[in-house]
Tab-separated table of C-alpha atoms in Angstrom:
chain	number	residue	atom	x	y	z
A	182	MET	CA	82.425	207.121	3.882
A	183	LYS	CA	83.733	204.933	1.045
A	184	GLU	CA	84.090	207.971	-1.231
A	185	VAL	CA	85.957	209.944	1.494
A	186	LEU	CA	88.451	207.181	1.839
A	187	GLU	CA	88.881	206.830	-1.788
A	188	ILE	CA	89.474	210.451	-2.417
A	189	ILE	CA	92.114	210.707	0.420
A	190	ALA	CA	93.909	207.634	-0.667
A	191	ARG	CA	93.918	208.722	-4.427
A	192	ALA	CA	95.477	212.116	-3.350
A	193	LEU	CA	98.387	210.330	-1.413
A	194	VAL	CA	99.579	207.703	-3.970
A	195	ASP	CA	101.519	207.779	-7.129
A	196	SER	CA	99.174	205.371	-9.113
A	197	PRO	CA	95.655	206.504	-8.199
A	198	ASP	CA	94.144	204.012	-10.751
A	199	GLU	CA	95.129	201.154	-8.593
A	200	VAL	CA	93.285	202.264	-5.350
A	201	THR	CA	90.215	200.299	-4.613
A	202	VAL	CA	87.928	200.450	-1.650
A	203	THR	CA	85.608	197.621	-0.730
A	204	GLU	CA	82.671	198.085	1.742
A	205	VAL	CA	81.818	195.039	3.905
A	206	GLU	CA	78.636	195.425	5.886
A	207	GLY	CA	78.753	193.708	9.400
A	208	GLU	CA	76.177	193.326	12.008
A	209	GLN	CA	77.363	196.325	14.143
A	210	SER	CA	79.929	197.997	11.948
A	211	VAL	CA	81.161	198.701	8.440
A	212	ILE	CA	84.459	197.477	7.310
A	213	LEU	CA	86.277	199.472	4.492
A	214	GLU	CA	89.078	197.612	2.883
A	215	LEU	CA	91.606	199.813	1.157
A	216	ARG	CA	93.924	198.241	-1.501
A	217	VAL	CA	96.731	200.198	-3.089
A	218	ALA	CA	99.746	199.364	-5.273
A	219	GLU	CA	102.749	197.604	-3.587
A	220	GLY	CA	104.910	200.611	-4.124
A	221	ASP	CA	102.352	202.990	-2.684
A	222	MET	CA	101.765	200.928	0.549
A	223	GLY	CA	104.405	203.242	2.473
A	224	LYS	CA	102.717	206.438	1.447
A	225	VAL	CA	99.443	205.402	2.752
A	226	ILE	CA	100.728	204.052	6.102
A	227	GLY	CA	103.374	206.840	6.708
A	228	LYS	CA	106.082	206.820	9.302
A	229	GLN	CA	105.062	204.969	12.440
A	230	GLY	CA	101.557	204.590	11.023
A	231	ARG	CA	100.808	208.348	11.379
A	232	ILE	CA	99.007	208.881	7.981
A	233	ALA	CA	96.973	205.517	8.433
A	234	LYS	CA	95.899	206.787	11.808
A	235	ALA	CA	94.853	210.217	10.391
A	236	ILE	CA	92.923	208.525	7.539
A	237	ARG	CA	91.049	206.369	10.047
A	238	THR	CA	90.238	209.425	12.165
A	239	VAL	CA	88.688	211.380	9.370
A	240	VAL	CA	86.636	208.407	8.115
A	241	LYS	CA	85.430	207.768	11.687
A	242	ALA	CA	84.406	211.453	11.943
A	243	ALA	CA	82.480	211.174	8.663
A	244	ALA	CA	80.824	207.975	9.885
A	245	SER	CA	79.767	209.490	13.160
A	246	ARG	CA	77.486	211.955	11.286
A	247	GLU	CA	75.604	208.807	10.226
A	248	ASP	CA	75.759	206.976	13.434
A	249	LYS	CA	77.747	204.129	12.072
A	250	ARG	CA	80.918	202.430	13.333
A	251	VAL	CA	83.589	202.081	10.788
A	252	VAL	CA	86.806	200.153	10.707
A	253	VAL	CA	89.409	200.886	7.995
A	254	GLU	CA	91.814	198.010	6.853
A	255	ILE	CA	94.718	198.656	4.576
A	256	LEU	CA	95.527	195.675	2.617
């Protein structure tokens, strides 16, 4: 799941070297923290959050194959 999020984010931004994904294991879920460059924040979020919602949907679909609950936070 972490790799899926990283691949998607790197494809969207202008500076893919500054994309970092941190995985935090919780009791019931996994939190994936996505950090991008300040100038690329709008490209990851999109108009009215549509791209961010699509990213979350794809990652949740990948997580459902492993029976895990995933939360994606864009920082």
